[in-house]
Structure formats: structure tokens, C-alpha cells
Amino acid sequence: MSLAIVTGGSSGIGLATCLLLWKKGYKVVSISRSLGNLPSSVEQIQIDLSTLDHVLLWNYIGERKVSILVSNAGTLNLNEDKFTDNEVMKFTNLNFLSHYKLGIKALDVGVESLVYISSVAALHGEADLPLYSSCKA
């Protein structure tokens, strides 16, 4: 059975992706900050990628033959103009750096397919969301 790992799998596009891959017969592992409403056969691992705890995920990926890594985790915060420096770093870690680092690891260990989920904000930007728009490019 082929293994698929989906970051941000507890809700939204990530949850839908987990369910689609599961229905297609993949063994699915959902990585997210919270647990989602997924079938019991879908493994769920709670990791907060905004803290760069993805190093924990590196070991997990390195120990298994992963067919697909769907890099989807992310968040939108409409108050980014009020972010502290620490909040800017956590936001950037989650929306950009974690995807980059996981992609490098995926290439290192031979993941067959790497899928990045982006946002339409990357295409035209949002004047009031410069940090989000730049992270999703």
C-alpha cells in the first residue's frame, strides 16, 4: 500500500485531500496542529509546523517509503499588520519555511511525488496581506 503524508490535514483542502487519497487506497498520515474528523485508519500526528517542529516529521519521513507528500499546512490571519516579530516568524515558518524544509527532506529521501498547495493570493497579492501573499508565492 502506498503511503501519502498530508500536512494541514485536519481541515479544509488538507482534510479533503486526506479523504480523497484514503478513498483511492493510500495509507494516509495527516500532520496538523489539531486532530481532524478522519477515518480511524488515517494516522493523525499532531505537530505545530509554525515552531519548526518539522524536524520530528523528518525522522518519520526518513524511516518510511513515502509515495506522496502534500505540503498544504498554512494559515491566514487578517491582523498581520499588528504582528509582533515572534508572530511574523511563526507565520513565516508555517506558511513558507516548513514547506521548503520538508521539500528538501522529501527530495533527500526519495519521495516519489511532492505537491505544494498555494493560494490565489500568490498570483495577484493582497494589499492588506503582504506577508501572507509573499509566503504563498
PDB file of C-alpha atoms in Angstrom:
ATOM      1  CA  MET A   1       0.000   0.000   0.000  1.00  0.00           C
ATOM      2  CA  SER A   2       1.412   3.405  -0.995  1.00  0.00           C
ATOM      3  CA  LEU A   3       1.937   5.994   1.740  1.00  0.00           C
ATOM      4  CA  ALA A   4       0.724   9.600   1.468  1.00  0.00           C
ATOM      5  CA  ILE A   5       1.542  12.298   4.015  1.00  0.00           C
ATOM      6  CA  VAL A   6      -0.586  15.459   4.078  1.00  0.00           C
ATOM      7  CA  THR A   7       0.364  18.495   6.157  1.00  0.00           C
ATOM      8  CA  GLY A   8      -2.565  20.589   7.342  1.00  0.00           C
ATOM      9  CA  GLY A   9      -4.786  17.531   7.041  1.00  0.00           C
ATOM     10  CA  SER A  10      -7.252  18.348   9.812  1.00  0.00           C
ATOM     11  CA  SER A  11      -9.426  20.809   7.874  1.00  0.00           C
ATOM     12  CA  GLY A  12     -10.138  22.451   4.528  1.00  0.00           C
ATOM     13  CA  ILE A  13      -8.187  21.388   1.454  1.00  0.00           C
ATOM     14  CA  GLY A  14      -5.912  19.185   3.563  1.00  0.00           C
ATOM     15  CA  LEU A  15      -8.830  17.240   5.033  1.00  0.00           C
ATOM     16  CA  ALA A  16     -10.381  16.796   1.578  1.00  0.00           C
ATOM     17  CA  THR A  17      -7.012  15.628   0.237  1.00  0.00           C
ATOM     18  CA  CYS A  18      -6.630  13.083   3.046  1.00  0.00           C
ATOM     19  CA  LEU A  19     -10.089  11.682   2.347  1.00  0.00           C
ATOM     20  CA  LEU A  20      -9.521  11.535  -1.420  1.00  0.00           C
ATOM     21  CA  LEU A  21      -6.191   9.704  -1.080  1.00  0.00           C
ATOM     22  CA  TRP A  22      -7.673   7.356   1.548  1.00  0.00           C
ATOM     23  CA  LYS A  23     -10.589   6.514  -0.779  1.00  0.00           C
ATOM     24  CA  LYS A  24      -8.068   5.805  -3.558  1.00  0.00           C
ATOM     25  CA  GLY A  25      -6.406   3.199  -1.344  1.00  0.00           C
ATOM     26  CA  TYR A  26      -3.408   5.065   0.051  1.00  0.00           C
ATOM     27  CA  LYS A  27      -2.257   4.661   3.632  1.00  0.00           C
ATOM     28  CA  VAL A  28      -2.670   8.280   4.749  1.00  0.00           C
ATOM     29  CA  VAL A  29      -0.907  10.174   7.510  1.00  0.00           C
ATOM     30  CA  SER A  30      -2.309  13.594   8.421  1.00  0.00           C
ATOM     31  CA  ILE A  31       0.086  16.083  10.025  1.00  0.00           C
ATOM     32  CA  SER A  32      -1.516  19.076  11.739  1.00  0.00           C
ATOM     33  CA  ARG A  33      -1.799  21.092  14.929  1.00  0.00           C
ATOM     34  CA  SER A  34      -5.167  19.535  15.745  1.00  0.00           C
ATOM     35  CA  LEU A  35      -6.948  16.295  15.010  1.00  0.00           C
ATOM     36  CA  GLY A  36      -9.424  16.197  12.146  1.00  0.00           C
ATOM     37  CA  ASN A  37     -12.598  14.254  11.522  1.00  0.00           C
ATOM     38  CA  LEU A  38     -10.894  11.454   9.607  1.00  0.00           C
ATOM     39  CA  PRO A  39     -11.468   7.684   9.410  1.00  0.00           C
ATOM     40  CA  SER A  40      -9.710   5.732  12.169  1.00  0.00           C
ATOM     41  CA  SER A  41      -7.426   4.083   9.595  1.00  0.00           C
ATOM     42  CA  VAL A  42      -5.897   7.502   8.812  1.00  0.00           C
ATOM     43  CA  GLU A  43      -2.980   8.096  11.158  1.00  0.00           C
ATOM     44  CA  GLN A  44      -3.016  11.585  12.671  1.00  0.00           C
ATOM     45  CA  ILE A  45       0.108  13.180  14.101  1.00  0.00           C
ATOM     46  CA  GLN A  46      -0.068  16.493  15.938  1.00  0.00           C
ATOM     47  CA  ILE A  47       2.887  18.728  15.049  1.00  0.00           C
ATOM     48  CA  ASP A  48       2.901  22.520  15.007  1.00  0.00           C
ATOM     49  CA  LEU A  49       4.895  23.431  11.891  1.00  0.00           C
ATOM     50  CA  SER A  50       4.963  27.106  12.906  1.00  0.00           C
ATOM     51  CA  THR A  51       7.505  26.186  15.593  1.00  0.00           C
ATOM     52  CA  LEU A  52       9.669  24.321  13.076  1.00  0.00           C
ATOM     53  CA  ASP A  53       8.977  21.041  14.861  1.00  0.00           C
ATOM     54  CA  HIS A  54       9.034  19.555  11.369  1.00  0.00           C
ATOM     55  CA  VAL A  55      12.381  18.055  12.380  1.00  0.00           C
ATOM     56  CA  LEU A  56      10.200  15.465  14.153  1.00  0.00           C
ATOM     57  CA  LEU A  57       8.497  14.847  10.832  1.00  0.00           C
ATOM     58  CA  TRP A  58      11.833  14.465   9.026  1.00  0.00           C
ATOM     59  CA  ASN A  59      12.613  11.331  11.023  1.00  0.00           C
ATOM     60  CA  TYR A  60       9.153   9.950  10.314  1.00  0.00           C
ATOM     61  CA  ILE A  61       9.511  10.546   6.566  1.00  0.00           C
ATOM     62  CA  GLY A  62      13.065   9.187   6.520  1.00  0.00           C
ATOM     63  CA  GLU A  63      12.001   5.895   8.105  1.00  0.00           C
ATOM     64  CA  ARG A  64       9.278   5.116   5.527  1.00  0.00           C
ATOM     65  CA  LYS A  65       8.884   4.907   1.763  1.00  0.00           C
ATOM     66  CA  VAL A  66       6.605   7.856   1.070  1.00  0.00           C
ATOM     67  CA  SER A  67       4.839   7.950  -2.288  1.00  0.00           C
ATOM     68  CA  ILE A  68       3.243  11.392  -1.935  1.00  0.00           C
ATOM     69  CA  LEU A  69       3.931  14.357   0.320  1.00  0.00           C
ATOM     70  CA  VAL A  70       1.225  17.027   0.092  1.00  0.00           C
ATOM     71  CA  SER A  71       2.585  20.229   1.610  1.00  0.00           C
ATOM     72  CA  ASN A  72      -0.593  22.077   2.485  1.00  0.00           C
ATOM     73  CA  ALA A  73      -0.295  23.451   6.041  1.00  0.00           C
ATOM     74  CA  GLY A  74      -0.891  27.156   6.359  1.00  0.00           C
ATOM     75  CA  THR A  75      -2.977  29.861   7.918  1.00  0.00           C
ATOM     76  CA  LEU A  76      -4.399  33.251   7.091  1.00  0.00           C
ATOM     77  CA  ASN A  77      -4.503  35.975   9.727  1.00  0.00           C
ATOM     78  CA  LEU A  78      -6.271  39.192   8.858  1.00  0.00           C
ATOM     79  CA  ASN A  79      -4.401  41.090  11.585  1.00  0.00           C
ATOM     80  CA  GLU A  80      -0.875  40.650  10.244  1.00  0.00           C
ATOM     81  CA  ASP A  81      -0.290  44.407  10.412  1.00  0.00           C
ATOM     82  CA  LYS A  82      -0.357  44.023  14.214  1.00  0.00           C
ATOM     83  CA  PHE A  83       2.033  41.042  14.396  1.00  0.00           C
ATOM     84  CA  THR A  84       4.920  41.033  16.834  1.00  0.00           C
ATOM     85  CA  ASP A  85       8.293  39.910  15.471  1.00  0.00           C
ATOM     86  CA  ASN A  86       7.716  36.483  17.045  1.00  0.00           C
ATOM     87  CA  GLU A  87       4.317  36.179  15.348  1.00  0.00           C
ATOM     88  CA  VAL A  88       5.861  37.140  11.997  1.00  0.00           C
ATOM     89  CA  MET A  89       8.415  34.337  12.407  1.00  0.00           C
ATOM     90  CA  LYS A  90       5.780  31.736  13.372  1.00  0.00           C
ATOM     91  CA  PHE A  91       3.582  32.796  10.433  1.00  0.00           C
ATOM     92  CA  THR A  92       6.524  32.625   8.015  1.00  0.00           C
ATOM     93  CA  ASN A  93       7.654  29.282   9.434  1.00  0.00           C
ATOM     94  CA  LEU A  94       4.205  27.765   8.902  1.00  0.00           C
ATOM     95  CA  ASN A  95       3.343  29.293   5.523  1.00  0.00           C
ATOM     96  CA  PHE A  96       6.759  29.165   3.881  1.00  0.00           C
ATOM     97  CA  LEU A  97       9.802  27.752   5.676  1.00  0.00           C
ATOM     98  CA  SER A  98       8.216  24.464   6.780  1.00  0.00           C
ATOM     99  CA  HIS A  99       7.210  23.733   3.157  1.00  0.00           C
ATOM    100  CA  TYR A 100      10.722  24.491   1.929  1.00  0.00           C
ATOM    101  CA  LYS A 101      12.418  22.361   4.593  1.00  0.00           C
ATOM    102  CA  LEU A 102      10.024  19.433   4.117  1.00  0.00           C
ATOM    103  CA  GLY A 103      10.507  19.624   0.349  1.00  0.00           C
ATOM    104  CA  ILE A 104      14.290  19.418   0.723  1.00  0.00           C
ATOM    105  CA  LYS A 105      13.916  16.429   3.047  1.00  0.00           C
ATOM    106  CA  ALA A 106      11.459  14.786   0.653  1.00  0.00           C
ATOM    107  CA  LEU A 107      13.966  15.085  -2.187  1.00  0.00           C
ATOM    108  CA  ASP A 108      16.747  13.726   0.035  1.00  0.00           C
ATOM    109  CA  VAL A 109      14.826  10.566   0.955  1.00  0.00           C
ATOM    110  CA  GLY A 110      13.286   9.924  -2.459  1.00  0.00           C
ATOM    111  CA  VAL A 111       9.617  10.837  -2.008  1.00  0.00           C
ATOM    112  CA  GLU A 112       8.027   9.989  -5.351  1.00  0.00           C
ATOM    113  CA  SER A 113       5.652  12.968  -5.645  1.00  0.00           C
ATOM    114  CA  LEU A 114       5.761  16.326  -3.888  1.00  0.00           C
ATOM    115  CA  VAL A 115       2.653  18.519  -4.113  1.00  0.00           C
ATOM    116  CA  TYR A 116       2.523  22.122  -2.881  1.00  0.00           C
ATOM    117  CA  ILE A 117      -0.828  23.765  -2.180  1.00  0.00           C
ATOM    118  CA  SER A 118      -0.659  27.526  -2.710  1.00  0.00           C
ATOM    119  CA  SER A 119      -3.144  30.391  -2.820  1.00  0.00           C
ATOM    120  CA  VAL A 120      -4.590  32.730  -5.399  1.00  0.00           C
ATOM    121  CA  ALA A 121      -3.038  35.489  -3.251  1.00  0.00           C
ATOM    122  CA  ALA A 122       0.307  34.402  -4.696  1.00  0.00           C
ATOM    123  CA  LEU A 123      -0.841  35.394  -8.179  1.00  0.00           C
ATOM    124  CA  HIS A 124      -2.070  38.904  -7.556  1.00  0.00           C
ATOM    125  CA  GLY A 125      -1.201  39.671  -3.940  1.00  0.00           C
ATOM    126  CA  GLU A 126      -3.373  41.295  -1.347  1.00  0.00           C
ATOM    127  CA  ALA A 127      -2.528  44.878  -0.395  1.00  0.00           C
ATOM    128  CA  ASP A 128      -3.626  44.371   3.203  1.00  0.00           C
ATOM    129  CA  LEU A 129      -1.953  40.941   3.488  1.00  0.00           C
ATOM    130  CA  PRO A 130       1.628  41.409   2.250  1.00  0.00           C
ATOM    131  CA  LEU A 131       3.130  38.711   4.484  1.00  0.00           C
ATOM    132  CA  TYR A 132       0.539  36.090   3.532  1.00  0.00           C
ATOM    133  CA  SER A 133       0.774  36.936  -0.171  1.00  0.00           C
ATOM    134  CA  SER A 134       4.564  36.720  -0.210  1.00  0.00           C
ATOM    135  CA  CYS A 135       4.605  33.418   1.701  1.00  0.00           C
ATOM    136  CA  LYS A 136       2.164  31.807  -0.710  1.00  0.00           C
ATOM    137  CA  ALA A 137       4.040  32.791  -3.878  1.00  0.00           C
TER     138      ALA A 137
END
